[in-house]
Short mmCIF file of C-alpha atoms in Angstrom, two decimals:
data_model
loop_
_atom_site.label_atom_id
_atom_site.label_comp_id
_atom_site.label_asym_id
_atom_site.label_seq_id
_atom_site.Cartn_x
_atom_site.Cartn_y
_atom_site.Cartn_z
CA MET A 1450 -130.57 131.01 188.54
CA SER A 1451 -128.89 127.85 187.14
CA HIS A 1452 -131.30 125.71 189.20
CA TYR A 1453 -134.25 127.48 187.61
CA LEU A 1454 -132.78 127.14 184.10
CA LEU A 1455 -132.31 123.40 184.54
CA GLN A 1456 -135.95 122.99 185.57
CA ILE A 1457 -137.06 125.10 182.62
CA MET A 1458 -135.01 123.06 180.17
CA THR A 1459 -136.34 119.79 181.62
CA VAL A 1460 -139.83 120.79 180.56
CA LEU A 1461 -138.65 122.18 177.21
CA CYS A 1462 -136.82 118.96 176.37
CA LEU A 1463 -139.88 116.86 177.17
CA ARG A 1464 -142.31 118.96 175.15
CA PRO A 1465 -140.38 121.60 173.20
CA ASN A 1466 -143.37 122.79 171.18
CA ASN A 1467 -145.79 123.43 174.00
CA LYS A 1468 -146.19 123.45 177.78
CA VAL A 1469 -143.71 126.28 177.91
CA TYR A 1470 -146.36 128.59 179.26
CA LEU A 1471 -146.55 126.38 182.39
CA VAL A 1472 -142.88 127.05 183.02
CA LEU A 1473 -143.41 130.76 182.54
CA ARG A 1474 -146.30 130.71 184.98
CA HIS A 1475 -144.24 128.77 187.51
CA PHE A 1476 -141.27 131.13 187.28
CA GLY A 1477 -143.32 134.27 186.78
CA THR A 1478 -142.17 135.47 190.19
CA TRP A 1479 -138.64 136.14 188.93
CA LEU A 1480 -139.40 137.04 185.33
CA ARG A 1481 -140.87 140.46 184.70
CA PRO A 1482 -143.89 140.77 182.36
CA LYS A 1483 -141.72 142.10 179.52
CA GLN A 1484 -139.27 139.21 179.94
CA ILE A 1485 -142.14 136.70 179.96
CA SER A 1486 -143.41 138.29 176.76
CA CYS A 1487 -139.98 137.87 175.15
CA CYS A 1488 -139.89 134.18 176.17
CA LYS A 1489 -143.35 133.67 174.72
CA GLN A 1490 -142.16 135.22 171.47
CA LEU A 1491 -139.04 133.03 171.47
CA PHE A 1492 -141.05 129.82 171.66
CA ASP A 1493 -144.06 131.06 169.65
CA ILE A 1494 -146.46 130.39 172.51
CA GLN A 1495 -150.08 130.93 171.61
CA PHE A 1496 -152.84 131.00 174.18
CA PRO A 1497 -156.42 129.99 173.28
CA VAL A 1498 -157.72 133.54 173.27
CA VAL A 1499 -160.09 134.36 170.44
CA ASN A 1500 -160.92 138.00 169.84
CA ALA A 1501 -163.23 139.43 167.19
CA THR A 1502 -160.51 139.57 164.55
CA GLN A 1503 -159.41 135.98 165.16
CA ALA A 1504 -163.00 134.77 165.06
CA LYS A 1505 -163.45 136.43 161.67
CA VAL A 1506 -160.35 134.65 160.35
CA LEU A 1507 -161.56 131.28 161.62
CA LYS A 1508 -164.72 131.68 159.57
CA ALA A 1509 -162.82 132.28 156.34
CA PRO A 1510 -163.19 129.77 153.50
CA GLU A 1511 -160.90 126.76 153.87
CA THR A 1512 -158.89 124.87 151.29
CA HIS A 1513 -158.22 121.13 151.12
CA ARG A 1514 -157.61 119.31 154.43
CA GLY A 1515 -158.81 122.39 156.29
CA LEU A 1516 -155.26 123.56 156.94
CA ARG A 1517 -155.22 126.85 155.09
CA PHE A 1518 -157.26 130.00 155.09
CA ILE A 1519 -157.39 132.22 152.04
CA SER A 1520 -158.33 135.86 152.45
CA ARG A 1521 -159.84 137.89 149.67
CA ASP A 1522 -157.52 139.88 147.45
CA THR A 1523 -157.07 143.40 148.72
CA LYS A 1524 -155.02 146.09 147.02
CA THR A 1525 -152.45 147.76 149.21
CA LYS A 1526 -150.94 151.20 149.00
CA ASN A 1527 -147.84 149.68 147.42
CA SER A 1528 -149.60 148.33 144.31
CA MET A 1529 -149.81 144.71 145.45
CA GLU A 1530 -152.61 142.21 145.71
CA VAL A 1531 -152.48 140.02 148.79
CA GLN A 1532 -153.52 136.41 149.30
CA LYS A 1533 -153.04 134.85 152.72
CA LEU A 1534 -152.44 131.18 152.01
CA SER A 1535 -151.68 130.24 155.63
CA ASP A 1536 -150.25 131.71 158.81
CA ARG A 1537 -146.75 131.27 157.40
CA LEU A 1538 -147.28 131.84 153.67
CA VAL A 1539 -148.57 135.05 152.09
CA LEU A 1540 -148.67 135.75 148.36
CA HIS A 1541 -148.22 139.32 147.13
CA LYS A 1542 -149.04 139.77 143.45
CA ALA A 1543 -147.85 142.67 141.36
CA VAL A 1544 -150.70 144.73 139.97
CA SER A 1545 -148.80 145.59 136.79
CA ARG A 1546 -146.07 143.88 134.74
CA ASP A 1547 -145.29 146.97 132.65
CA ALA A 1548 -142.03 147.77 134.49
CA TRP A 1549 -140.48 144.40 133.56
CA LYS A 1550 -137.70 145.00 131.01
CA LEU A 1551 -135.78 141.72 131.28
CA PRO A 1552 -136.21 138.62 129.09
CA GLY A 1553 -138.94 136.14 129.98
CA ASP A 1554 -142.51 136.32 131.21
CA PRO A 1555 -142.67 137.92 134.68
CA SER A 1556 -146.05 136.31 135.35
CA LYS A 1557 -144.27 132.91 135.37
CA VAL A 1558 -141.61 133.95 137.91
CA LEU A 1559 -142.28 133.67 141.64
CA VAL A 1560 -139.98 135.09 144.31
CA LEU A 1561 -139.71 132.99 147.48
CA PHE A 1562 -138.80 135.47 150.21
CA PHE A 1563 -137.63 133.93 153.52
CA THR A 1564 -137.85 136.57 156.25
CA TRP A 1565 -135.62 136.98 159.27
CA MET A 1566 -136.95 136.14 162.74
CA GLY A 1567 -139.04 138.83 164.35
CA ALA A 1568 -139.40 140.72 161.08
CA LYS A 1569 -142.06 143.42 161.11
CA GLU A 1570 -144.44 143.66 158.19
CA LYS A 1571 -143.51 147.25 157.37
CA HIS A 1572 -139.86 146.23 157.01
CA VAL A 1573 -140.55 143.08 155.02
CA ASN A 1574 -142.71 145.11 152.65
CA LYS A 1575 -139.70 147.18 151.54
CA TYR A 1576 -138.04 144.01 150.24
CA ARG A 1577 -141.21 142.83 148.54
CA GLU A 1578 -141.41 146.13 146.71
CA LEU A 1579 -138.02 145.39 145.13
CA TYR A 1580 -139.86 142.73 143.13
CA THR A 1581 -143.50 143.79 142.86
CA THR A 1582 -142.51 147.16 141.39
CA LEU A 1583 -140.76 145.18 138.63
CA GLY A 1584 -143.84 143.06 138.01
CA LEU A 1585 -142.83 139.94 139.96
CA ASP A 1586 -145.05 138.14 142.47
CA VAL A 1587 -143.66 137.33 145.93
CA LEU A 1588 -144.43 134.43 148.26
CA THR A 1589 -143.42 135.59 151.74
CA ILE A 1590 -142.32 132.74 154.00
CA LYS A 1591 -142.32 133.83 157.61
CA SER A 1592 -139.47 132.55 159.77
CA SER A 1593 -140.07 131.48 163.34
CA SER A 1594 -137.65 130.83 166.17
CA LYS A 1595 -139.40 127.50 166.61
CA ASP A 1596 -138.08 126.39 163.19
CA PHE A 1597 -134.54 126.75 164.46
CA LEU A 1598 -135.10 125.55 168.02
CA TRP A 1599 -136.87 122.36 166.91
CA PRO A 1600 -135.83 121.34 163.35
CA PRO A 1601 -138.87 119.09 162.65
CA THR A 1602 -140.93 122.29 162.64
CA SER A 1603 -138.90 123.59 159.72
CA PHE A 1604 -139.54 120.35 157.82
CA VAL A 1605 -143.27 120.83 158.37
CA LEU A 1606 -142.89 124.29 156.83
CA ALA A 1607 -140.91 122.82 153.92
CA LYS A 1608 -143.70 120.32 153.24
CA GLU A 1609 -146.23 123.13 153.31
CA ILE A 1610 -144.17 125.18 150.85
CA THR A 1611 -143.76 122.32 148.37
CA SER A 1612 -147.44 121.41 148.62
CA THR A 1613 -148.50 125.02 148.08
CA LEU A 1614 -146.18 125.49 145.10
CA LYS A 1615 -147.56 122.33 143.50
CA ASN A 1616 -151.27 122.60 144.29
CA GLU A 1617 -151.97 126.33 144.46
CA LEU A 1618 -149.11 128.07 142.65
CA GLY A 1619 -148.45 125.62 139.85
CA ALA A 1620 -148.67 128.31 137.15
CA TYR A 1621 -145.15 129.54 138.02
CA ASN A 1622 -142.23 127.79 136.33
CA GLN A 1623 -139.33 129.82 137.74
CA PHE A 1624 -138.43 130.50 141.36
CA LEU A 1625 -136.10 133.25 142.57
CA LEU A 1626 -135.12 132.82 146.22
CA HIS A 1627 -134.20 135.64 148.61
CA SER A 1628 -133.38 134.86 152.25
CA ILE A 1629 -132.30 137.09 155.11
CA SER A 1630 -130.44 135.97 158.24
CA VAL A 1631 -131.92 132.77 159.70
CA GLY A 1632 -134.35 132.69 156.78
CA SER A 1633 -131.46 130.97 154.97
CA TYR A 1634 -131.89 128.09 157.42
CA ASN A 1635 -135.47 127.47 156.25
CA LEU A 1636 -134.31 127.78 152.64
CA THR A 1637 -131.69 125.10 153.31
CA VAL A 1638 -134.25 122.78 154.91
CA LEU A 1639 -136.53 123.28 151.90
CA CYS A 1640 -133.72 122.10 149.60
CA MET A 1641 -132.98 119.13 151.88
CA HIS A 1642 -136.65 118.15 151.92
CA ALA A 1643 -136.86 118.43 148.12
CA ARG A 1644 -133.91 116.07 147.68
CA GLN A 1645 -135.24 113.60 150.25
CA GLN A 1646 -138.59 113.49 148.46
CA HIS A 1647 -136.98 113.40 144.99
CA LEU A 1648 -138.49 116.73 143.99
CA GLU A 1649 -135.52 117.94 141.96
CA GLU A 1650 -137.54 118.22 138.76
CA GLN A 1651 -140.60 119.69 140.43
CA LEU A 1652 -138.76 122.25 142.56
CA LEU A 1653 -134.97 122.56 142.53
CA LYS A 1654 -134.57 122.71 138.76
CA LYS A 1655 -136.99 125.62 138.69
CA PHE A 1656 -134.65 127.73 140.84
CA SER A 1657 -133.26 130.62 138.77
CA GLY A 1658 -131.15 132.39 141.40
CA ILE A 1659 -130.56 132.69 145.15
CA ILE A 1660 -129.76 135.69 147.36
CA PHE A 1661 -128.24 135.06 150.81
CA ASP A 1662 -128.45 138.30 152.79
CA SER A 1663 -126.72 138.29 156.20
CA ILE A 1664 -126.40 134.51 156.27
CA VAL A 1665 -125.39 133.27 159.75
CA VAL A 1666 -122.29 131.10 159.29
CA GLY A 1667 -119.27 130.12 161.32
CA GLY A 1668 -116.80 127.35 162.04
CA GLY A 1669 -116.51 124.73 164.74
CA LEU A 1670 -119.55 123.25 166.50
CA GLY A 1671 -122.59 123.60 164.27
CA GLY A 1672 -120.47 125.31 161.62
CA ILE A 1673 -119.92 124.88 157.91
CA ILE A 1674 -116.16 124.50 158.36
CA LYS A 1675 -115.51 121.79 160.95
CA HIS A 1676 -111.71 121.74 161.23
CA PRO A 1677 -110.45 124.72 159.25
CA GLN A 1678 -106.82 124.68 158.19
CA ASP A 1679 -106.81 128.43 157.59
CA GLN A 1680 -105.53 130.14 160.70
CA LYS A 1681 -107.59 133.25 159.95
CA VAL A 1682 -110.84 131.48 160.87
CA LYS A 1683 -111.97 132.60 164.31
CA ASP A 1684 -112.52 130.26 167.26
CA ILE A 1685 -116.08 131.41 167.94
CA GLU A 1686 -118.40 128.43 167.56
CA ALA A 1687 -121.06 128.71 164.88
CA LEU A 1688 -123.68 127.51 167.36
CA ASP A 1689 -122.97 130.52 169.57
CA ARG A 1690 -123.57 132.83 166.61
CA MET A 1691 -126.92 131.15 165.91
CA ILE A 1692 -127.93 131.41 169.56
CA ASN A 1693 -127.06 135.10 169.59
CA ALA A 1694 -129.09 135.61 166.40
CA VAL A 1695 -132.15 134.08 168.06
CA ALA A 1696 -131.71 136.15 171.24
CA ILE A 1697 -131.27 139.40 169.29
CA SER A 1698 -134.35 138.67 167.18
CA VAL A 1699 -136.43 138.38 170.35
CA SER A 1700 -135.18 141.34 172.38
CA GLN A 1701 -132.83 144.30 172.13
CA THR A 1702 -132.32 144.28 175.91
CA LYS A 1703 -128.95 142.88 176.98
CA PHE A 1704 -130.35 141.41 180.19
CA VAL A 1705 -133.10 139.50 178.38
CA GLN A 1706 -130.64 138.39 175.69
CA GLY A 1707 -128.41 137.00 178.44
CA ILE A 1708 -131.28 134.99 179.93
CA LEU A 1709 -132.33 133.62 176.55
CA THR A 1710 -128.73 132.76 175.64
CA SER A 1711 -128.26 130.81 178.89
CA ILE A 1712 -131.53 128.95 178.37
CA ALA A 1713 -130.65 128.14 174.76
CA ARG A 1714 -127.22 126.74 175.62
CA VAL A 1715 -128.68 124.37 178.21
CA TYR A 1716 -131.42 123.42 175.76
CA PHE A 1717 -129.01 122.62 172.92
CA ALA A 1718 -126.79 120.59 175.26
CA ALA A 1719 -129.83 118.50 176.27
CA THR A 1720 -131.20 118.10 172.74
CA LYS A 1721 -127.94 117.79 170.79
CA SER A 1722 -128.97 114.70 168.83
CA HIS A 1723 -132.11 116.46 167.58
CA THR A 1724 -130.75 119.97 167.09
CA VAL A 1725 -126.98 120.52 166.90
CA ASP A 1726 -126.38 117.29 164.99
CA PHE A 1727 -129.05 118.34 162.50
CA TYR A 1728 -127.47 121.79 162.07
CA GLU A 1729 -124.22 120.11 161.08
CA THR A 1730 -126.09 117.93 158.57
CA ALA A 1731 -127.75 121.04 157.15
CA ASN A 1732 -124.43 122.85 156.92
CA ASN A 1733 -122.95 119.91 155.06
CA ALA A 1734 -125.81 120.22 152.58
CA VAL A 1735 -125.14 123.95 152.12
CA ARG A 1736 -121.44 123.33 151.53
CA ASP A 1737 -121.53 120.11 149.50
CA GLU A 1738 -124.94 120.08 147.79
CA PRO A 1739 -125.75 123.65 146.75
CA VAL A 1740 -128.26 124.41 144.03
CA ASN A 1741 -125.99 125.43 141.17
CA VAL A 1742 -127.60 128.69 140.05
CA PRO A 1743 -126.42 132.33 140.08
CA THR A 1744 -125.97 133.19 143.76
CA LEU A 1745 -125.51 136.53 145.52
CA VAL A 1746 -124.06 136.65 149.04
CA LEU A 1747 -124.40 139.93 150.96
CA THR A 1748 -122.50 140.46 154.20
CA CYS A 1749 -120.28 142.91 156.09
CA ARG A 1750 -117.09 142.90 158.11
CA ASN A 1751 -118.62 144.10 161.38
CA ASP A 1752 -121.47 141.60 161.66
CA PRO A 1753 -121.05 139.71 164.98
CA LEU A 1754 -123.44 136.98 163.83
CA THR A 1755 -121.38 135.81 160.88
CA ASP A 1756 -117.74 134.93 160.31
CA LEU A 1757 -116.54 136.66 157.15
CA ASP A 1758 -113.54 134.32 156.82
CA VAL A 1759 -115.83 131.30 156.84
CA THR A 1760 -118.21 132.99 154.39
CA GLU A 1761 -115.32 133.61 151.99
CA LYS A 1762 -114.19 130.01 152.43
CA LEU A 1763 -117.70 128.77 151.62
CA VAL A 1764 -117.75 130.84 148.43
CA ASP A 1765 -114.34 129.40 147.47
CA ILE A 1766 -115.67 125.87 147.99
CA TRP A 1767 -118.70 126.58 145.82
CA LYS A 1768 -116.42 127.92 143.12
CA ALA A 1769 -113.80 125.17 143.23
CA ASN A 1770 -116.07 122.17 143.71
CA HIS A 1771 -119.24 123.20 141.86
CA ASN A 1772 -118.14 125.94 139.44
CA MET A 1773 -120.98 128.09 140.75
CA PRO A 1774 -121.55 131.67 139.52
CA VAL A 1775 -121.29 133.44 142.88
CA THR A 1776 -121.06 137.14 143.69
CA LEU A 1777 -119.90 138.06 147.20
CA HIS A 1778 -120.51 141.66 148.24
CA VAL A 1779 -118.86 142.82 151.47
CA TRP A 1780 -119.59 146.13 153.19
CA ASP A 1781 -116.91 147.43 155.54
CA ASP A 1782 -119.47 149.08 157.79
CA SER A 1783 -123.08 147.87 157.94
CA ALA A 1784 -125.34 145.84 160.24
CA HIS A 1785 -126.88 142.40 160.33
CA ALA A 1786 -130.01 142.20 158.14
CA GLN A 1787 -129.90 145.97 157.59
CA HIS A 1788 -127.81 146.34 154.44
CA TYR A 1789 -130.81 147.54 152.44
CA VAL A 1790 -131.66 150.12 155.10
CA LEU A 1791 -128.12 151.47 155.49
CA HIS A 1792 -127.00 151.24 151.84
CA ARG A 1793 -130.24 151.51 149.93
CA ASP A 1794 -128.95 152.87 146.60
CA GLU A 1795 -126.01 150.48 146.46
CA TYR A 1796 -128.23 147.54 147.48
CA VAL A 1797 -130.72 148.36 144.72
CA ASN A 1798 -127.94 148.59 142.13
CA ILE A 1799 -126.43 145.25 143.22
CA HIS A 1800 -129.87 143.69 143.13
CA LYS A 1801 -130.53 145.05 139.65
CA ASN A 1802 -127.26 143.66 138.31
CA PHE A 1803 -127.96 140.28 139.88
CA LEU A 1804 -131.39 140.04 138.26
CA ALA A 1805 -129.77 140.87 134.93
CA GLN A 1806 -127.34 137.99 135.53
CA VAL A 1807 -130.16 135.60 136.50
CA PHE A 1808 -132.19 136.43 133.42
CA CYS A 1809 -129.15 136.28 131.12
CA VAL A 1810 -128.52 139.91 130.28
CA ASP A 1811 -124.97 141.02 129.50
CA THR A 1812 -124.18 143.65 132.15
CA GLY A 1813 -120.81 144.42 130.59
CA SER A 1814 -118.83 142.99 133.48
CA SER A 1815 -115.71 141.10 132.54
CA GLY A 1816 -113.96 138.11 133.97
CA SER A 1817 -114.06 134.42 133.18
CA SER A 1818 -114.28 133.35 136.80
CA PRO A 1819 -117.71 132.23 137.98
CA THR A 1820 -117.10 134.05 141.24
CA SER A 1821 -116.66 137.75 141.79
CA VAL A 1822 -115.95 139.56 145.03
CA ILE A 1823 -117.07 143.15 145.46
CA LYS A 1824 -115.84 145.25 148.36
CA SER A 1825 -117.93 148.28 149.12
CA LYS A 1826 -116.21 151.64 149.26
CA LEU A 1827 -118.57 152.72 152.01
#
């Protein structure tokens, strides 16, 4: 098996964004069809097969540079209007603004929602409804495993987001960001890209608030805390947590997860200068250069993909070094990227209070500290 993995990784390291299907064909004798399908999903492999539906999409009107396709607005059952701006960006517009009771013009606020990997549309839609039912429009930014496996892909996405916000969605002057799981990685890269291109005025200063739901963090290699002094911080490497997150997003089968985890570890060892080193740079940006706006962090004690001690340490750093208004909510018993599903009423209430904080409404909570920690009773 290790001999096969080395050959696979040789090809992946040479051309990480394509040619993977050749490897799958070559090793198809020992990978079952379902396992091959999972590997295709992991590396976002697309074969040149055009069916009737795809042909219809290809004939859609194009925008500048021929890179985007815009579908016609269609009302959904959940009172949204949909515009497909590209394969990765979809705009959902609220049909009515009547439910908005907070200060400000809801038509000028755009929610940037970064999905988790492998997210199904029916699940993502539940989060969008948190905003569209209030009268806010949502730009859904689809996360891909390729963004994480090959960081330059995430920068391409960041460029697409900034270009779209400037050229097609320029009417919005406030951005509320909501990321789930590895979606926080793409959010981080977006902020890094904005600073590199000196887009603070155009983008970062328009951020009103940020929600990190089930953020994948840890210490050690690839982690936010490199050499923690606190003995409570676990020894599990952050990179291992990220690898597990990718494997779980692709398959729920332990055997397939094991194969993908082994492949990923060899891959990251071979591409360290392009991947792991970048993750550490990104983590430094999260820790040392956060966007100083009201921030909500949602996590739980039994999430194997995140280290709660490191998360708490990160919040402390934000508070001490940047005087950030941060709320950390910790459930004792929940699941990664499923807090809304398992604790719907409590999640909605937390979300409501956070929006009130973002849009400057006195919720009656006391305390002069910019950081509050809430421990769920559930």
